[in-house]
XYZ file of C-alpha atoms in Angstrom:
582
model
C 43.221 -10.832 9.203
C 46.094 -8.513 8.440
C 48.654 -9.377 5.784
C 51.882 -10.848 7.087
C 54.573 -8.369 8.070
C 58.029 -9.247 6.833
C 61.413 -7.615 6.418
C 60.766 -6.957 2.720
C 61.335 -3.358 1.753
C 58.434 -1.326 0.414
C 57.971 2.089 -1.118
C 57.005 4.738 1.427
C 55.365 7.882 0.066
C 54.487 10.870 2.211
C 51.255 12.763 1.760
C 51.630 16.418 0.866
C 49.949 18.985 3.104
C 48.633 21.997 1.170
C 48.445 25.431 2.729
C 44.872 26.425 3.556
C 43.418 29.813 4.437
C 41.440 28.384 7.372
C 42.420 26.196 10.294
C 40.533 22.908 10.006
C 40.964 21.917 13.657
C 42.641 23.433 16.743
C 44.829 20.332 16.992
C 47.683 20.919 14.536
C 48.124 17.191 13.884
C 44.458 16.836 12.951
C 44.675 19.881 10.661
C 47.651 18.314 8.902
C 45.914 14.955 8.443
C 42.692 16.417 7.088
C 44.386 18.859 4.746
C 46.477 16.029 3.303
C 43.231 14.166 2.466
C 41.668 17.031 0.570
C 39.476 18.521 3.289
C 39.376 22.280 2.771
C 36.405 23.448 4.809
C 36.050 23.125 8.600
C 32.335 22.679 7.972
C 33.034 19.199 6.631
C 33.586 18.094 10.224
C 29.952 18.908 11.019
C 28.641 16.129 8.724
C 25.377 17.986 8.157
C 22.663 16.015 6.382
C 21.351 19.272 4.918
C 24.580 19.590 2.915
C 23.972 16.339 1.003
C 22.969 16.479 -2.689
C 19.254 16.369 -3.476
C 17.681 13.034 -4.426
C 15.823 14.611 -7.352
C 19.124 14.662 -9.276
C 19.194 10.839 -9.456
C 18.430 9.290 -12.846
C 14.833 8.048 -13.300
C 13.965 9.025 -9.733
C 10.612 10.604 -10.677
C 9.508 7.481 -12.542
C 10.648 5.277 -9.671
C 8.768 7.321 -7.075
C 5.610 7.417 -9.178
C 5.589 3.637 -9.703
C 6.309 2.900 -6.040
C 3.532 5.165 -4.815
C 1.126 3.724 -7.377
C 1.867 0.278 -5.911
C 1.322 1.574 -2.385
C -1.945 3.295 -3.163
C -3.389 0.338 -5.097
C -2.305 -2.255 -2.536
C 0.025 -4.096 -4.946
C 2.566 -6.500 -3.503
C 6.098 -5.095 -3.760
C 8.884 -7.684 -3.695
C 12.358 -6.435 -2.774
C 15.125 -8.484 -4.416
C 18.530 -7.962 -2.804
C 22.069 -9.267 -2.958
C 23.713 -11.876 -0.749
C 26.420 -9.627 0.753
C 26.379 -7.092 3.596
C 25.461 -4.204 1.306
C 22.611 -6.306 -0.074
C 21.364 -7.299 3.392
C 21.400 -3.728 4.707
C 19.852 -2.425 1.447
C 17.038 -4.953 1.750
C 16.447 -4.049 5.403
C 16.485 -0.311 4.666
C 14.001 -0.810 1.822
C 11.648 -2.915 3.950
C 11.712 -0.682 7.008
C 11.725 2.578 5.063
C 8.809 1.649 2.840
C 6.794 0.527 5.853
C 7.475 3.885 7.473
C 6.147 5.501 4.285
C 2.853 3.598 4.380
C 3.579 0.503 2.292
C 1.850 -2.613 3.619
C 2.218 -5.362 0.982
C 5.979 -6.016 1.204
C 8.139 -9.129 0.894
C 11.812 -9.752 0.211
C 13.822 -12.369 -1.647
C 17.596 -12.900 -1.643
C 18.854 -15.179 -4.459
C 20.947 -18.098 -3.241
C 24.562 -17.685 -4.331
C 24.953 -21.296 -5.437
C 21.538 -21.885 -7.024
C 20.808 -18.589 -8.785
C 23.935 -16.459 -8.559
C 23.997 -12.674 -8.416
C 21.232 -10.340 -9.479
C 17.722 -10.489 -10.891
C 18.123 -13.619 -13.004
C 15.249 -15.225 -14.963
C 15.320 -18.097 -12.473
C 14.814 -15.875 -9.455
C 12.004 -14.017 -11.262
C 10.261 -17.361 -11.782
C 10.594 -18.061 -8.054
C 9.209 -14.595 -7.311
C 6.181 -15.220 -9.498
C 5.506 -18.691 -8.068
C 5.911 -17.794 -4.396
C 4.912 -14.116 -4.117
C 3.036 -13.016 -7.276
C 4.192 -9.377 -6.947
C 2.917 -6.499 -9.031
C 6.273 -4.751 -8.677
C 9.844 -5.910 -8.081
C 12.213 -3.402 -6.480
C 15.870 -4.397 -6.780
C 18.434 -3.148 -4.281
C 22.210 -3.347 -4.827
C 21.650 -5.159 -8.135
C 19.690 -5.033 -11.371
C 21.522 -2.638 -13.669
C 22.836 -5.592 -15.714
C 19.758 -7.839 -15.355
C 18.515 -7.565 -18.943
C 17.188 -11.119 -19.135
C 15.689 -11.010 -15.653
C 13.712 -7.855 -16.386
C 12.482 -9.407 -19.629
C 11.291 -12.470 -17.699
C 9.464 -10.169 -15.268
C 7.718 -8.460 -18.195
C 6.686 -11.915 -19.428
C 4.924 -12.452 -16.100
C 3.396 -8.967 -16.156
C 5.633 -7.714 -13.322
C 7.083 -4.204 -13.426
C 10.643 -3.661 -12.211
C 12.229 -0.631 -10.557
C 16.008 -0.999 -10.304
C 18.090 0.675 -7.601
C 21.776 -0.113 -7.973
C 25.238 1.444 -7.837
C 27.318 -0.852 -10.041
C 28.775 0.294 -13.346
C 26.290 0.038 -16.198
C 26.809 -2.406 -19.069
C 26.427 -1.347 -22.702
C 22.848 -2.642 -22.818
C 20.494 -1.640 -19.987
C 17.392 -3.567 -18.912
C 13.990 -2.216 -19.952
C 12.871 -1.482 -16.409
C 10.282 1.130 -15.396
C 13.163 3.065 -13.819
C 16.893 2.538 -13.213
C 17.961 4.603 -10.218
C 21.745 4.445 -10.357
C 24.220 7.341 -10.129
C 26.556 5.469 -12.492
C 24.366 5.106 -15.586
C 25.289 7.194 -18.639
C 23.927 10.715 -18.484
C 23.575 10.804 -14.704
C 23.916 14.270 -13.156
C 23.980 13.018 -9.578
C 27.282 14.116 -7.992
C 27.670 11.272 -5.467
C 28.786 8.451 -7.780
C 30.362 6.439 -4.952
C 27.169 5.574 -3.088
C 26.837 1.933 -2.063
C 23.631 0.077 -2.878
C 22.292 0.935 0.574
C 22.965 4.617 -0.106
C 20.997 4.501 -3.367
C 17.904 2.944 -1.786
C 18.148 5.405 1.121
C 18.139 8.289 -1.358
C 15.190 6.693 -3.169
C 13.243 6.646 0.100
C 14.075 10.327 0.628
C 12.615 11.062 -2.788
C 9.431 9.122 -1.970
C 9.065 11.052 1.289
C 9.582 14.362 -0.520
C 6.725 13.520 -2.882
C 4.492 12.549 0.045
C 5.227 15.941 1.632
C 4.109 17.663 -1.541
C 0.909 15.616 -1.392
C 0.316 16.334 2.306
C 0.380 12.614 3.088
C 0.301 11.507 6.741
C 3.442 9.369 6.265
C 5.533 12.344 5.131
C 6.898 12.750 8.671
C 8.686 9.372 8.598
C 12.041 9.597 10.397
C 14.210 8.049 7.671
C 17.365 9.263 9.438
C 16.725 6.411 11.848
C 17.904 4.062 9.074
C 21.375 5.611 8.889
C 22.917 2.980 11.186
C 22.218 0.406 8.464
C 23.364 2.808 5.735
C 26.689 3.203 7.566
C 27.169 -0.556 7.946
C 26.441 -1.342 4.299
C 28.549 1.536 2.982
C 31.643 0.611 4.988
C 31.299 -3.131 4.394
C 31.071 -2.638 0.613
C 34.413 -0.773 0.657
C 33.197 2.072 -1.538
C 35.250 5.286 -1.531
C 34.465 7.442 1.494
C 33.976 10.722 -0.323
C 32.305 13.656 1.425
C 28.771 12.286 0.903
C 29.599 8.799 2.108
C 31.574 10.174 5.067
C 28.503 12.127 6.117
C 26.183 9.123 5.808
C 28.612 6.874 7.692
C 29.377 9.363 10.451
C 25.690 10.055 11.043
C 25.080 6.322 11.299
C 28.004 5.786 13.647
C 26.768 8.570 15.932
C 23.418 6.826 16.232
C 25.061 3.495 17.062
C 27.372 5.079 19.654
C 24.379 6.757 21.295
C 22.511 3.442 21.508
C 19.948 4.557 18.904
C 20.241 1.455 16.761
C 18.173 -1.659 16.242
C 18.499 -4.723 18.438
C 19.975 -6.748 15.576
C 22.961 -4.414 15.308
C 23.411 -4.518 19.087
C 23.352 -8.323 18.988
C 25.919 -8.440 16.189
C 28.200 -6.145 18.163
C 27.816 -8.368 21.217
C 28.770 -11.611 19.450
C 31.679 -9.781 17.776
C 32.949 -8.573 21.162
C 32.577 -4.917 20.138
C 31.394 -1.929 22.153
C 28.866 0.423 20.579
C 30.112 3.420 22.603
C 33.420 3.581 20.744
C 32.033 2.298 17.444
C 34.264 2.891 14.413
C 34.426 1.938 10.755
C 36.988 -0.703 11.730
C 34.379 -2.360 13.966
C 32.066 -2.575 10.968
C 34.775 -3.854 8.654
C 36.090 -6.535 11.003
C 33.112 -7.126 13.291
C 29.675 -6.709 11.739
C 30.445 -7.000 8.020
C 32.102 -10.442 8.048
C 29.294 -11.951 10.122
C 26.604 -10.739 7.764
C 28.647 -11.702 4.708
C 29.247 -15.204 6.078
C 25.535 -16.044 5.746
C 25.620 -15.239 2.029
C 28.867 -17.140 1.547
C 27.830 -20.355 3.261
C 24.050 -20.420 3.583
C 21.111 -18.028 3.223
C 21.406 -14.242 3.579
C 17.796 -14.055 4.743
C 19.216 -14.906 8.185
C 21.107 -11.612 8.104
C 18.091 -9.637 6.940
C 15.913 -11.156 9.670
C 18.559 -10.254 12.257
C 18.512 -6.623 11.126
C 14.709 -6.529 10.935
C 13.579 -8.122 14.194
C 12.258 -6.125 17.146
C 12.895 -8.994 19.576
C 16.138 -8.886 21.541
C 16.009 -12.638 22.114
C 15.492 -13.429 18.441
C 18.186 -10.930 17.432
C 20.743 -12.585 19.712
C 19.817 -16.046 18.414
C 20.181 -14.912 14.796
C 23.418 -13.017 15.524
C 24.795 -16.154 17.182
C 23.873 -18.143 14.078
C 25.661 -15.568 11.916
C 28.693 -15.740 14.213
C 28.707 -19.537 13.835
C 28.646 -19.125 10.051
C 31.612 -16.783 10.333
C 33.549 -19.298 12.423
C 32.837 -21.961 9.801
C 33.924 -19.578 7.068
C 37.191 -18.867 8.872
C 37.906 -22.594 9.293
C 37.181 -23.252 5.618
C 39.312 -20.275 4.626
C 42.182 -21.495 6.800
C 42.208 -24.892 5.092
C 41.993 -23.315 1.654
C 44.784 -20.862 2.474
C 47.097 -23.696 3.501
C 46.323 -25.569 0.288
C 46.891 -22.417 -1.750
C 50.229 -21.776 -0.057
C 51.310 -25.300 -0.944
C 50.447 -24.597 -4.584
C 52.514 -21.430 -4.390
C 55.450 -23.409 -3.027
C 55.060 -25.963 -5.797
C 55.241 -23.159 -8.372
C 58.038 -21.241 -6.620
C 55.654 -18.334 -5.969
C 55.904 -18.219 -2.186
C 58.289 -15.255 -2.216
C 56.723 -12.257 -3.957
C 60.090 -10.514 -4.173
C 61.807 -13.338 -6.023
C 59.069 -14.443 -8.431
C 58.986 -13.118 -11.989
C 55.238 -13.790 -12.359
C 52.918 -10.787 -12.604
C 49.751 -12.654 -11.625
C 48.568 -15.750 -9.790
C 45.875 -18.234 -10.838
C 45.034 -21.060 -8.441
C 42.548 -23.925 -8.715
C 41.306 -26.655 -6.437
C 38.419 -28.977 -7.195
C 37.017 -28.795 -3.683
C 37.444 -25.158 -2.670
C 34.278 -23.520 -1.383
C 32.689 -21.244 -3.969
C 31.577 -18.786 -1.311
C 35.116 -18.330 0.061
C 37.297 -18.201 -3.078
C 36.969 -14.410 -3.216
C 38.392 -14.049 0.283
C 41.184 -16.480 -0.609
C 42.060 -14.497 -3.736
C 42.209 -11.364 -1.610
C 44.553 -12.979 0.930
C 46.938 -14.186 -1.785
C 46.794 -10.790 -3.508
C 47.817 -9.140 -0.228
C 50.590 -11.658 0.431
C 52.151 -11.497 -3.052
C 51.030 -8.020 -4.155
C 49.811 -9.419 -7.449
C 46.393 -9.806 -9.072
C 45.049 -13.218 -8.109
C 42.243 -15.442 -9.390
C 41.083 -18.417 -7.314
C 39.003 -21.077 -9.067
C 36.848 -23.964 -7.913
C 34.759 -26.532 -9.763
C 31.300 -25.633 -11.063
C 30.116 -29.038 -12.238
C 32.040 -31.225 -14.664
C 32.605 -28.701 -17.444
C 32.996 -25.317 -15.785
C 35.013 -23.439 -13.174
C 33.924 -20.558 -11.001
C 36.588 -17.921 -10.431
C 36.956 -14.904 -8.193
C 39.599 -12.252 -8.873
C 41.175 -9.587 -6.663
C 43.516 -6.951 -8.018
C 46.078 -4.331 -7.092
C 46.297 -0.632 -7.841
C 46.939 -0.068 -11.531
C 45.209 -3.219 -12.801
C 41.482 -2.857 -13.535
C 40.641 -6.529 -13.346
C 37.236 -6.304 -15.013
C 38.855 -4.594 -18.005
C 41.456 -7.384 -18.077
C 38.651 -9.970 -18.261
C 36.903 -7.917 -20.964
C 40.087 -7.944 -23.034
C 40.481 -11.726 -22.624
C 36.816 -12.287 -23.510
C 37.245 -10.181 -26.655
C 40.260 -12.214 -27.746
C 38.761 -15.585 -26.813
C 34.940 -15.378 -26.841
C 34.730 -19.142 -26.318
C 36.656 -19.089 -23.035
C 34.744 -17.030 -20.437
C 31.027 -17.784 -20.355
C 30.155 -14.807 -18.155
C 31.937 -12.286 -15.966
C 31.370 -9.074 -14.054
C 32.850 -6.840 -11.413
C 34.859 -3.655 -11.082
C 38.431 -2.422 -10.837
C 39.561 -4.380 -7.786
C 37.294 -7.445 -7.784
C 35.523 -9.591 -10.351
C 33.917 -12.980 -10.802
C 33.664 -15.287 -13.793
C 32.545 -18.653 -15.103
C 35.179 -20.394 -17.219
C 35.191 -23.499 -19.377
C 37.210 -26.095 -17.482
C 39.321 -27.067 -20.475
C 40.374 -23.424 -20.872
C 41.998 -23.053 -17.444
C 45.640 -23.255 -18.582
C 45.010 -20.961 -21.552
C 43.209 -18.472 -19.302
C 46.157 -18.386 -16.886
C 48.515 -17.586 -19.747
C 46.260 -14.866 -21.162
C 45.636 -13.364 -17.726
C 49.386 -13.197 -17.072
C 50.046 -11.621 -20.483
C 47.277 -9.060 -20.073
C 48.428 -8.016 -16.573
C 52.009 -7.697 -17.843
C 50.808 -5.495 -20.666
C 48.713 -3.280 -18.389
C 51.682 -2.815 -16.059
C 54.105 -2.248 -18.966
C 56.314 -5.097 -17.692
C 56.914 -3.290 -14.384
C 55.344 -4.791 -11.291
C 54.587 -1.981 -8.846
C 56.061 -2.076 -5.392
C 53.842 -2.385 -2.370
C 53.329 1.212 -1.280
C 52.413 2.850 2.008
C 51.087 6.401 1.986
C 52.144 7.913 5.308
C 51.551 11.158 7.144
C 55.162 11.702 8.088
C 56.787 11.332 11.463
C 55.335 11.985 14.911
C 57.080 13.787 17.713
C 56.967 12.339 21.216
C 54.460 15.039 22.209
C 52.104 13.795 19.460
C 52.233 10.085 20.323
C 49.669 10.395 23.101
C 46.558 8.621 24.333
C 44.533 11.796 23.759
C 45.538 11.876 20.091
C 44.856 8.151 19.697
C 41.349 8.619 21.106
C 40.752 11.740 19.013
C 41.815 10.136 15.745
C 39.794 7.004 16.444
C 36.471 8.825 16.247
C 37.410 12.004 14.396
C 36.332 10.844 10.946
C 34.964 7.689 9.341
C 38.231 6.427 7.863
C 38.062 3.993 4.968
C 38.521 3.425 1.253
C 40.227 6.438 -0.399
C 40.077 8.269 2.928
C 42.561 6.090 4.740
C 43.270 6.211 8.448
C 46.495 8.019 9.384
C 49.784 6.140 9.128
C 53.111 7.388 10.441
C 56.709 6.346 9.941
C 59.577 6.483 12.453
C 62.641 4.555 13.546
C 62.749 2.798 16.913
C 65.130 0.667 18.929
C 63.818 -2.721 20.060
C 63.817 -2.987 23.871
C 61.743 -6.147 24.206
C 59.876 -8.528 21.947
C 57.573 -11.490 22.482
C 55.622 -13.746 20.130
C 51.979 -13.879 21.253
C 48.586 -15.158 20.131
C 47.458 -18.325 18.461
C 50.418 -20.158 16.915
C 52.610 -17.305 18.211
C 51.624 -15.426 15.059
C 51.835 -11.868 16.441
C 54.721 -9.841 17.783
C 54.404 -7.702 20.905
C 57.153 -5.115 21.165
C 58.559 -2.517 23.493
C 60.063 0.195 21.302
C 62.284 3.144 22.235
C 61.969 6.260 20.105
C 65.206 7.680 18.792
C 64.178 11.311 19.155
C 63.197 11.483 22.801
C 63.962 8.137 24.379
C 60.312 7.391 25.223
C 59.397 3.716 25.480
C 56.203 2.610 23.743
C 54.108 -0.538 23.635
C 53.505 -1.859 20.129
C 51.737 -4.774 18.491
C 52.447 -6.200 15.025
C 49.794 -8.674 13.883
C 50.806 -11.619 11.684
C 54.444 -10.606 11.974
C 57.170 -13.065 10.940
C 60.096 -10.678 11.300
C 63.078 -11.850 13.332
C 64.363 -9.051 15.540
C 66.912 -8.771 18.319
C 66.966 -6.489 21.345
C 68.876 -3.351 20.364
C 67.992 -3.568 16.658
C 66.920 -0.369 14.926
C 63.736 -0.831 12.925
C 61.769 1.337 10.566
C 58.103 1.072 11.544
C 54.982 2.197 9.730
C 52.312 2.468 12.385
C 49.068 3.977 13.564
C 48.061 5.208 16.995
C 45.865 2.685 18.758
C 44.132 2.368 22.113
C 44.629 -0.814 24.110
C 42.002 -1.473 26.792
C 42.938 -3.827 29.625
C 40.811 -4.179 32.744
C 38.984 -0.937 31.928
C 42.284 0.953 31.653
C 43.091 2.700 28.383
C 46.667 2.885 27.170
C 48.132 4.197 23.942
C 49.970 1.652 21.827
C 51.414 1.595 18.334
C 49.761 -0.726 15.852
C 52.539 -1.681 13.462
C 51.603 -2.223 9.818
C 55.120 -2.723 8.459
C 58.566 -3.352 9.919
C 61.939 -3.490 8.293
C 65.575 -3.291 9.323
C 66.616 0.339 9.339
C 70.247 0.037 8.477
C 71.146 2.289 11.400
C 73.010 1.115 14.468
């Protein structure tokens, strides 16, 4: 769901385009867009796997490889413990399939239930592992770097632990056999933005490299065949798409577009109404990712892992349909929660982000779904452009909270500051700059809201930043073409910190029509002021009142609308406001 478009003014900043000695692309528009995003070498458009950093630079990688191969050669059971989000599901699937390709036979997986065990390798989930699987080795994926108590419980049971993770390291690390994480202190690995699925993929590469040195028969394993899952997990986890991640994602997308993907991915695309031929990062972010995440939010993420693992087309479609049903349920729950949250905002005079003097928002409802409060916090953050924490009950004495933040406010650091000032208030917390979770004493809710507001104010020096759009300038009529829309769609894997191109121009309204469910979207016919061309446009979740003949400033991207197998260029409008021209 896109944030609502209104007539509120925003800050528009234009990307600078540096001069480069080499032409990045024969299309001058593409050259301009890439140069503005820091691309300096035309070779970056080749996305060569050979240009990626070596896995032997990862921390503890030699110890991890040695322990894994010792388990393989002795026939020990290896239990993969993942996370209950899309990155966790793809990481678990990559670990299972990759290790099998490398000759491992005794493999199982376990995903902790969000509501029973919470995130990571907790002592409780280690007890379950011992009772149900009796592994000799636990391999964590997308978690574990903060699981000090869980690793200690594993040692109690005589189980070794190899951690693969990408989250920021706490002050005290677990005493695991190895911690493979590019973000631990002292790491020399240059690709610090890998998702969890990227870290386990690199770990598999290191295992294969050792098998090649040993002349093992499994050293020819085609691990590149796992890159479709690496792409899905990387995009869904919204990690920065630096050069390494762009290469991993693009290589995965190429495999999906060519039909060289597993039946589970094909089934997920089918239930999402997506076409693999034109597969993009947006299709992952709005199609595949939410359906996998919904299982972890509402039920059991093992459904998602089984969907990605199966070789049966029939089973894959059945599991994908189940995941789609979970996503529909999640959307219905979210819709109810969003309406209740908006009523709270009205009650507190916070419905208009321009008029409110508050720097943050804290909301609580006894009955909100724990698995959906993070999405709700994100929606409110987008609507009000303020850090938001949404809370729900966690028994009689505690609240569970999920926070989402804006640029300039590192929300985990905010929670750390509050916990330092009031150690009795927050029982546990974790996260990163833009998202965090916490458990709070119920009787501390009001005090927490006050401290959170004060801390955000202090971080922002009493100046709430405006909502900002970084744009790539204006487009001439000869650049607003179907060919350019198609080219930009698949040129690069656009995403976090490598954002898709946005443009800004003024247009005259020729026609407008409210469309969609609840008439929530605005379909427009816009006339450019520079050449008189008339363009189709769509503005999702747009509440702006316009009249025929009005001049509007539009921030937009080039999009392709397909109707009855006919492709047509249209503008996808991300922001509209009255221009002030007549």
